[in-house]
Coordinates of C-alpha atoms in Angstrom, one line a residue:
Chain A
M1 CA 16.3 3.1 -71.3
A2 CA 14.9 6.5 -69.6
S3 CA 16.6 9.5 -71.0
L4 CA 19.2 11.4 -68.2
R5 CA 16.8 14.1 -68.1
D6 CA 13.8 11.7 -67.0
I7 CA 15.7 10.0 -64.3
K8 CA 16.7 13.3 -63.0
K9 CA 13.0 14.6 -62.9
R10 CA 12.1 11.4 -61.0
I11 CA 14.7 11.4 -58.5
D12 CA 13.5 15.3 -57.9
S13 CA 10.1 14.3 -57.3
T14 CA 10.8 11.4 -55.3
S15 CA 13.3 13.7 -52.9
K16 CA 10.6 16.1 -52.5
M17 CA 8.1 13.6 -51.4
K18 CA 10.7 12.1 -49.1
K19 CA 10.9 15.5 -47.5
I20 CA 7.1 15.4 -46.7
T21 CA 6.9 12.0 -45.4
K22 CA 9.9 12.6 -43.2
A23 CA 8.3 15.9 -41.9
M24 CA 5.1 13.8 -41.5
E25 CA 7.0 11.2 -39.3
M26 CA 8.1 13.6 -37.0
V27 CA 5.0 15.5 -36.4
S28 CA 3.4 11.9 -35.7
A29 CA 6.4 11.1 -33.5
S30 CA 5.6 14.3 -31.4
K31 CA 1.8 13.7 -31.2
M32 CA 2.4 9.8 -30.2
N33 CA 4.4 11.5 -27.1
K34 CA 1.7 13.6 -26.4
A35 CA -0.9 11.0 -26.6
E36 CA 1.0 8.5 -24.6
Q37 CA 1.7 11.1 -21.7
N38 CA -2.2 12.0 -22.0
A39 CA -3.0 8.2 -21.5
K40 CA -0.7 7.9 -18.8
A41 CA -2.7 10.9 -17.1
F42 CA -5.7 9.2 -17.3
V43 CA -4.5 6.0 -15.4
P44 CA -4.7 7.1 -11.9
Y45 CA -8.6 8.4 -12.5
S46 CA -9.6 4.7 -14.3
E47 CA -7.8 2.9 -11.4
K48 CA -9.5 4.7 -8.7
M49 CA -13.1 4.2 -10.3
Q50 CA -12.1 0.6 -10.9
E51 CA -11.2 0.3 -7.3
V52 CA -14.1 1.8 -5.8
V53 CA -16.9 0.2 -8.3
A54 CA -15.1 -3.1 -7.6
S55 CA -15.1 -2.7 -3.9
I56 CA -18.8 -1.9 -4.2
A57 CA -19.6 -4.8 -6.5
K58 CA -17.7 -7.0 -4.0
H59 CA -19.2 -6.1 -0.6
T60 CA -22.7 -5.7 -1.3
D61 CA -25.9 -7.6 -3.3
A62 CA -27.0 -4.3 -4.7
T63 CA -28.0 -4.8 -8.3
H64 CA -28.1 -2.5 -11.4
P65 CA -29.0 -3.0 -15.1
M66 CA -25.5 -2.3 -16.0
L67 CA -24.0 -5.3 -14.0
Q68 CA -26.7 -7.6 -15.3
K69 CA -26.8 -9.8 -18.4
R70 CA -30.1 -9.5 -20.3
E71 CA -31.5 -11.0 -23.5
V72 CA -29.7 -9.4 -26.3
K73 CA -31.9 -8.1 -29.0
K74 CA -29.7 -5.3 -30.4
T75 CA -26.0 -4.8 -29.8
G76 CA -24.1 -1.5 -30.0
Y77 CA -20.6 -1.4 -31.6
I78 CA -18.3 1.5 -31.1
A79 CA -15.8 1.7 -33.6
I80 CA -12.6 3.9 -33.1
T81 CA -11.0 5.2 -36.6
A82 CA -8.9 8.2 -37.6
D83 CA -10.2 11.2 -39.7
S84 CA -7.8 10.5 -42.3
G85 CA -5.7 7.7 -43.9
L86 CA -1.8 7.6 -44.5
A87 CA -1.8 5.5 -41.2
G88 CA -0.8 2.1 -42.4
A89 CA -3.4 -0.7 -41.8
Y90 CA -4.6 1.4 -38.8
N91 CA -8.2 2.1 -40.2
A92 CA -8.5 -1.0 -42.3
N93 CA -8.1 -3.0 -39.3
V94 CA -10.6 -1.8 -37.1
L95 CA -13.1 -1.8 -39.9
R96 CA -12.4 -5.2 -41.0
H97 CA -12.7 -6.5 -37.5
L98 CA -16.1 -4.3 -37.3
N99 CA -17.4 -5.8 -40.5
N100 CA -16.8 -9.5 -39.9
T101 CA -18.0 -9.3 -36.3
I102 CA -21.3 -8.0 -37.6
Q103 CA -21.5 -10.7 -40.6
K104 CA -20.6 -13.2 -38.2
N105 CA -23.5 -12.6 -35.5
H106 CA -25.9 -10.6 -37.2
S107 CA -28.3 -11.5 -40.0
S108 CA -30.4 -8.3 -40.3
S109 CA -29.5 -4.8 -39.8
D110 CA -32.1 -4.6 -36.9
E111 CA -30.2 -6.6 -34.4
Y112 CA -27.0 -3.9 -34.2
T113 CA -26.2 -0.5 -34.5
V114 CA -22.7 1.4 -34.9
I115 CA -21.4 4.4 -33.0
A116 CA -18.7 5.5 -35.2
I117 CA -15.9 7.6 -34.3
G118 CA -13.9 8.9 -36.9
R119 CA -14.4 9.9 -40.6
M120 CA -13.2 6.5 -41.7
A121 CA -15.7 4.6 -39.9
V122 CA -18.6 7.0 -40.8
D123 CA -18.0 6.7 -44.4
F124 CA -17.5 2.7 -44.1
C125 CA -21.0 2.4 -42.4
K126 CA -22.5 4.8 -44.9
K127 CA -21.3 2.9 -48.0
R128 CA -22.0 -0.6 -46.4
N129 CA -25.5 0.5 -45.3
F130 CA -24.7 -0.1 -41.5
P131 CA -27.0 1.8 -39.2
V132 CA -25.4 4.3 -37.3
A133 CA -26.9 5.5 -34.2
K134 CA -24.2 8.2 -33.4
S135 CA -21.0 9.6 -35.1
I136 CA -18.1 12.2 -34.5
I137 CA -15.9 13.3 -36.8
G138 CA -13.2 15.9 -36.4
L139 CA -11.7 14.7 -33.0
P140 CA -8.5 17.0 -32.1
D141 CA -5.4 14.9 -31.9
Q142 CA -5.2 15.1 -28.1
P143 CA -9.0 14.8 -27.2
S144 CA -10.1 16.1 -23.6
F145 CA -12.5 14.5 -21.7
A146 CA -15.1 17.2 -22.5
F147 CA -14.9 16.5 -26.1
I148 CA -16.1 13.2 -25.9
K149 CA -18.3 13.3 -23.0
D150 CA -21.7 13.9 -24.9
I151 CA -21.2 11.0 -27.3
A152 CA -20.0 8.8 -24.4
S153 CA -22.9 9.5 -22.0
E154 CA -25.4 9.6 -24.8
T155 CA -24.0 6.2 -25.7
V156 CA -24.5 4.9 -22.0
Q157 CA -27.8 6.4 -22.1
M158 CA -29.0 4.3 -25.1
Y159 CA -27.8 1.4 -23.0
S160 CA -30.2 2.5 -19.9
D161 CA -33.0 3.1 -22.3
Q162 CA -33.0 -0.5 -23.4
E163 CA -32.2 0.8 -27.1
I164 CA -29.3 -1.4 -26.8
D165 CA -28.6 -4.6 -24.8
K166 CA -25.0 -5.1 -25.1
L167 CA -22.2 -2.4 -26.0
V168 CA -18.9 -3.6 -27.4
I169 CA -16.1 -1.2 -28.5
I170 CA -13.5 -2.3 -31.4
Y171 CA -10.3 -0.2 -31.3
N172 CA -6.7 -0.3 -31.9
H173 CA -4.6 -1.2 -28.5
Y174 CA -1.6 0.6 -28.3
V175 CA 1.2 -2.2 -27.4
S176 CA 4.0 0.0 -28.5
A177 CA 5.4 2.4 -30.9
I178 CA 5.7 -0.5 -33.4
S179 CA 2.6 -2.7 -32.3
Q180 CA -0.9 -2.1 -32.2
V181 CA -3.3 -4.8 -32.0
V182 CA -7.3 -4.5 -32.7
T183 CA -8.8 -5.2 -29.3
T184 CA -12.8 -5.8 -28.8
N185 CA -14.1 -5.3 -25.6
Q186 CA -17.4 -5.5 -24.2
L187 CA -18.2 -2.5 -22.1
L188 CA -21.9 -3.2 -20.9
P189 CA -23.0 -5.0 -19.3
I190 CA -20.3 -4.8 -17.2
E191 CA -19.0 -8.4 -16.5
N192 CA -16.0 -10.2 -14.6
M193 CA -15.2 -7.2 -12.9
D194 CA -11.9 -7.8 -11.2
T195 CA -12.8 -8.0 -7.7
T196 CA -9.5 -8.5 -6.2
T197 CA -8.2 -5.1 -6.8
G198 CA -11.1 -3.7 -4.7
S199 CA -9.7 -2.2 -1.5
S200 CA -10.6 -4.5 1.7
S201 CA -11.9 -1.7 3.8
Q202 CA -15.8 -1.6 4.3
Y203 CA -17.2 1.8 2.8
E204 CA -20.3 3.7 4.5
Y205 CA -22.4 4.6 1.4
E206 CA -24.0 8.1 1.3
P207 CA -27.0 8.0 0.3
G208 CA -27.3 4.1 -0.4
E209 CA -25.3 1.5 -2.4
E210 CA -28.1 1.1 -5.3
E211 CA -28.0 4.9 -5.6
I212 CA -24.1 5.1 -5.8
L213 CA -24.1 2.5 -8.1
A214 CA -26.8 4.6 -10.3
V215 CA -24.2 7.5 -10.5
L216 CA -21.1 5.2 -10.5
L217 CA -21.8 2.9 -13.2
P218 CA -22.4 5.3 -16.1
Q219 CA -19.4 7.3 -15.1
Y220 CA -17.4 4.1 -15.1
A221 CA -18.6 3.2 -18.7
E222 CA -18.1 6.9 -20.0
S223 CA -14.3 6.5 -18.4
L224 CA -13.7 3.0 -20.1
I225 CA -15.0 4.9 -23.4
Y226 CA -12.5 7.7 -23.2
G227 CA -9.9 5.5 -22.1
S228 CA -10.0 3.4 -24.9
L229 CA -10.0 6.6 -27.3
L230 CA -6.8 7.8 -25.9
D231 CA -5.5 4.3 -26.3
A232 CA -6.6 4.3 -29.9
K233 CA -5.2 7.8 -30.4
A234 CA -1.8 6.9 -29.4
S235 CA -2.2 4.3 -31.8
E236 CA -3.2 6.1 -34.3
H237 CA -0.1 8.2 -34.3
A238 CA 2.0 5.3 -33.7
A239 CA 0.7 3.8 -36.8
R240 CA 1.2 6.8 -38.9
M241 CA 4.5 7.3 -37.7
T242 CA 5.5 3.9 -39.1
A243 CA 3.7 4.4 -42.1
M244 CA 5.5 7.5 -42.6
K245 CA 8.9 5.9 -41.7
S246 CA 8.6 3.2 -44.1
A247 CA 7.5 5.8 -46.9
S248 CA 10.6 7.5 -46.1
D249 CA 12.9 4.3 -46.2
N250 CA 11.0 3.5 -49.6
A251 CA 11.7 6.9 -51.1
S252 CA 15.5 6.4 -50.0
D253 CA 15.6 2.9 -51.4
L254 CA 14.0 4.1 -54.8
I255 CA 16.2 7.6 -54.9
D256 CA 19.3 5.2 -54.5
D257 CA 18.4 3.1 -57.2
L258 CA 17.4 5.9 -59.6
S259 CA 20.9 7.6 -59.0
L260 CA 22.5 4.5 -59.9
S261 CA 20.8 4.1 -63.3
Y262 CA 21.5 7.8 -63.8
N263 CA 25.2 7.5 -63.4
R264 CA 25.2 4.5 -65.5
A265 CA 23.2 6.6 -68.3
R266 CA 25.8 9.0 -68.0
Q267 CA 28.6 7.0 -68.1
A268 CA 27.1 5.3 -71.1
A269 CA 26.5 8.7 -72.7
I270 CA 30.0 9.9 -71.8
T271 CA 31.6 6.5 -73.4
Q272 CA 29.4 6.9 -76.6
E273 CA 30.8 10.2 -77.2
I274 CA 34.2 9.2 -76.7
T275 CA 33.8 6.3 -79.2
E276 CA 32.4 8.6 -81.7
I277 CA 35.1 10.7 -81.4
V278 CA 37.8 8.4 -81.9
G279 CA 35.6 6.5 -84.5
G280 CA 35.6 10.0 -86.5
A281 CA 39.4 10.7 -85.9
S282 CA 40.5 7.2 -87.1
A283 CA 38.4 7.5 -90.2
L284 CA 40.3 10.7 -91.0
E285 CA 43.8 8.9 -90.8
Chain B
M1 CA -3.5 19.6 13.9
K2 CA -4.2 16.1 12.2
T3 CA -4.3 16.5 8.4
L4 CA -5.8 14.5 5.3
T5 CA -4.3 14.0 2.2
V6 CA -6.6 15.1 -0.5
S7 CA -6.3 13.9 -4.1
V8 CA -8.3 15.3 -7.0
V9 CA -8.3 13.4 -10.1
T10 CA -9.9 13.7 -13.4
P11 CA -9.9 11.7 -16.6
D12 CA -7.7 14.6 -18.1
G13 CA -5.2 14.0 -14.9
P14 CA -4.5 14.5 -11.4
V15 CA -5.4 18.3 -10.5
L16 CA -4.1 18.6 -7.1
E17 CA -2.9 16.4 -4.3
D18 CA -1.9 18.2 -1.0
T19 CA -2.8 17.9 2.6
Y20 CA -5.4 19.8 4.5
E21 CA -7.3 20.1 7.6
M22 CA -11.0 19.7 6.3
V23 CA -13.0 19.1 3.4
S24 CA -16.2 20.5 2.7
C25 CA -18.4 19.5 -0.1
K26 CA -21.8 19.4 -1.2
A27 CA -22.8 15.7 -1.4
E28 CA -26.2 14.8 -3.5
N29 CA -28.2 15.0 -0.4
G30 CA -26.5 17.5 1.6
E31 CA -23.6 19.4 2.9
L32 CA -20.6 16.9 4.0
G33 CA -17.6 18.0 6.2
I34 CA -14.9 15.6 6.2
L35 CA -12.5 16.1 9.0
P36 CA -9.4 13.4 9.7
G37 CA -10.4 10.3 11.0
H38 CA -13.5 9.9 9.3
I39 CA -15.1 6.1 8.6
P40 CA -14.4 5.2 5.1
L41 CA -17.3 6.7 2.7
V42 CA -18.3 6.9 -0.8
A43 CA -20.8 9.8 -1.4
P44 CA -21.7 11.2 -4.9
L45 CA -21.0 15.0 -5.3
A46 CA -23.3 17.5 -6.6
I47 CA -22.2 19.9 -9.2
S48 CA -21.0 22.5 -6.6
A49 CA -17.9 23.9 -5.0
V50 CA -15.5 21.8 -3.0
R51 CA -13.8 24.0 -0.1
L52 CA -10.2 22.7 1.0
K53 CA -9.3 24.1 4.1
R54 CA -5.8 24.4 6.1
D55 CA -4.3 26.9 8.2
S56 CA -2.7 28.8 5.6
G57 CA -6.3 29.5 3.8
E58 CA -8.7 27.8 1.9
D59 CA -8.8 26.5 -1.6
K60 CA -11.7 26.0 -3.8
L61 CA -12.4 24.0 -6.7
A62 CA -15.3 23.6 -9.0
I63 CA -16.7 19.9 -9.2
N64 CA -18.8 18.6 -11.8
G65 CA -19.9 14.8 -12.0
G66 CA -17.4 13.5 -9.5
F67 CA -17.8 11.3 -6.1
L68 CA -15.8 11.4 -3.1
E69 CA -14.1 8.2 -1.4
V70 CA -13.0 9.0 2.1
R71 CA -10.3 6.7 4.1
P72 CA -9.4 8.0 7.7
D73 CA -6.3 9.6 6.5
K74 CA -7.0 10.3 2.7
V75 CA -9.7 11.7 0.7
T76 CA -10.1 11.1 -3.0
I77 CA -12.6 13.0 -5.1
L78 CA -13.0 11.5 -8.6
A79 CA -14.4 14.1 -10.8
Q80 CA -15.3 14.2 -14.7
S81 CA -14.1 17.9 -14.3
A82 CA -12.5 19.7 -11.5
E83 CA -11.2 23.4 -11.8
K84 CA -9.3 25.8 -9.7
P85 CA -10.7 29.7 -9.7
S86 CA -7.5 30.6 -11.7
E87 CA -8.3 27.9 -14.3
I88 CA -11.9 28.6 -15.1
D89 CA -12.9 30.4 -18.2
V90 CA -15.3 33.1 -17.1
A91 CA -15.9 34.4 -20.4
R92 CA -16.9 30.8 -21.7
A93 CA -18.8 30.1 -18.3
Q94 CA -20.9 33.2 -19.1
K95 CA -21.8 32.4 -22.8
A96 CA -22.6 28.8 -21.4
R97 CA -24.9 30.0 -18.9
E98 CA -26.5 32.7 -21.4
R99 CA -27.4 29.8 -24.1
A100 CA -28.7 27.4 -21.3
E101 CA -30.9 30.0 -19.8
Q102 CA -32.1 30.8 -23.7
R103 CA -32.8 27.2 -24.1
L104 CA -34.8 26.8 -21.0
R105 CA -36.8 29.8 -21.8
S106 CA -37.6 28.9 -25.4
N107 CA -40.4 26.5 -24.3
D108 CA -39.5 24.3 -27.1
D109 CA -40.3 20.8 -26.9
H110 CA -37.0 19.6 -29.1
I111 CA -35.1 20.9 -26.4
D112 CA -33.6 18.3 -23.8
R113 CA -34.5 20.4 -20.7
L114 CA -32.5 18.1 -18.4
R115 CA -29.1 18.8 -20.4
A116 CA -29.9 22.6 -20.6
E117 CA -30.3 22.6 -16.7
L118 CA -27.4 20.6 -16.1
A119 CA -25.4 23.0 -18.3
L120 CA -26.8 25.8 -16.4
R121 CA -25.9 24.5 -13.0
R122 CA -22.3 23.9 -14.4
A123 CA -21.7 27.4 -15.5
A124 CA -23.2 28.8 -12.8
N125 CA -21.0 26.8 -10.6
R126 CA -17.8 27.7 -12.4
L127 CA -18.8 31.6 -12.2
D128 CA -19.5 31.1 -8.8
V129 CA -16.3 29.8 -7.8
A130 CA -14.5 32.2 -10.0
Q131 CA -16.0 35.2 -8.6
N132 CA -16.3 34.3 -5.0
N133 CA -12.7 33.7 -4.5

């Protein structure tokens, strides 16, 4: 049985650890709230964008490369992860999904390329020798659109330049504070546009439909990337909060168990001492 | 006087929603003035200033990467960024302008001229809106 002092030491270190995980839990909770607000602030923009694009797509025969399927020679995957761990299965889920998708669909590394967002994705791809077209690390907790704009527009440009023929995004979708689901979305070419939401009014287009689509669709694709990123950030903070909460809970359990054995050991020591005294006294009689 | 509801929305959230009498902006192929009762219209906007007019005065916004959707009683401007004069960081815009000018002057083949030009236009637009207010 461990000595009293050893148990005491473990209780102390566990409670220090618990303090830290508790603090991290609270920090993540407030970051999650903020991220949720950011995601909400983005909704009006994305809805309006969707509405206008859908109504143009509905009323015109104008075509644009981004609306047309073409033979897929190379697929681009955007993987959104965090920069750091300690977020439960948050990063692992995305990376496992990415790995499975690539193994299933591609036989050579010429057929795909990865746009890695977050240090975890960058390291993962490096380790597995996945070709990485672009990467970004050090994203702030509350990314503004300006921060992601460059990588988003460069990625959309890759599609326009026919470097890639399909663009897929993999990230954790935020369902609620306790549930995040890995989601795979095809961003480009834009398919199954929901035309029912488009407004019924017929617009006048200045200068012309094709020109408008040429301006609008890249912006639409960029906004989808940004939307996914906001979603992923909210999930990240939620996942981290849950992970830290269960770490704190586990620490509490451990401290309870250890306190119990500490008290048992203390009692045993006292009992032994009394037995010895009584034994010594009766030997003298 | 009839009025229009104008709302300006960016990915970082709504910037402004109010009623005005006239919207004056620069589309890709020329100036546009929108009065109440305009036919439905969609037009991309240049990197420029949007002026919103009403009795009590005029508001200005520096717009980048946006387009305009007009309905008879409502104008929506969707933009990648939209800033009021008071929100513009003049020092940062000035630095951005210098950087872009330097890039354009350097005649280096490795430089993405288009991007530098766009950066220059954005910075110049911000400065213009911030200073001529």
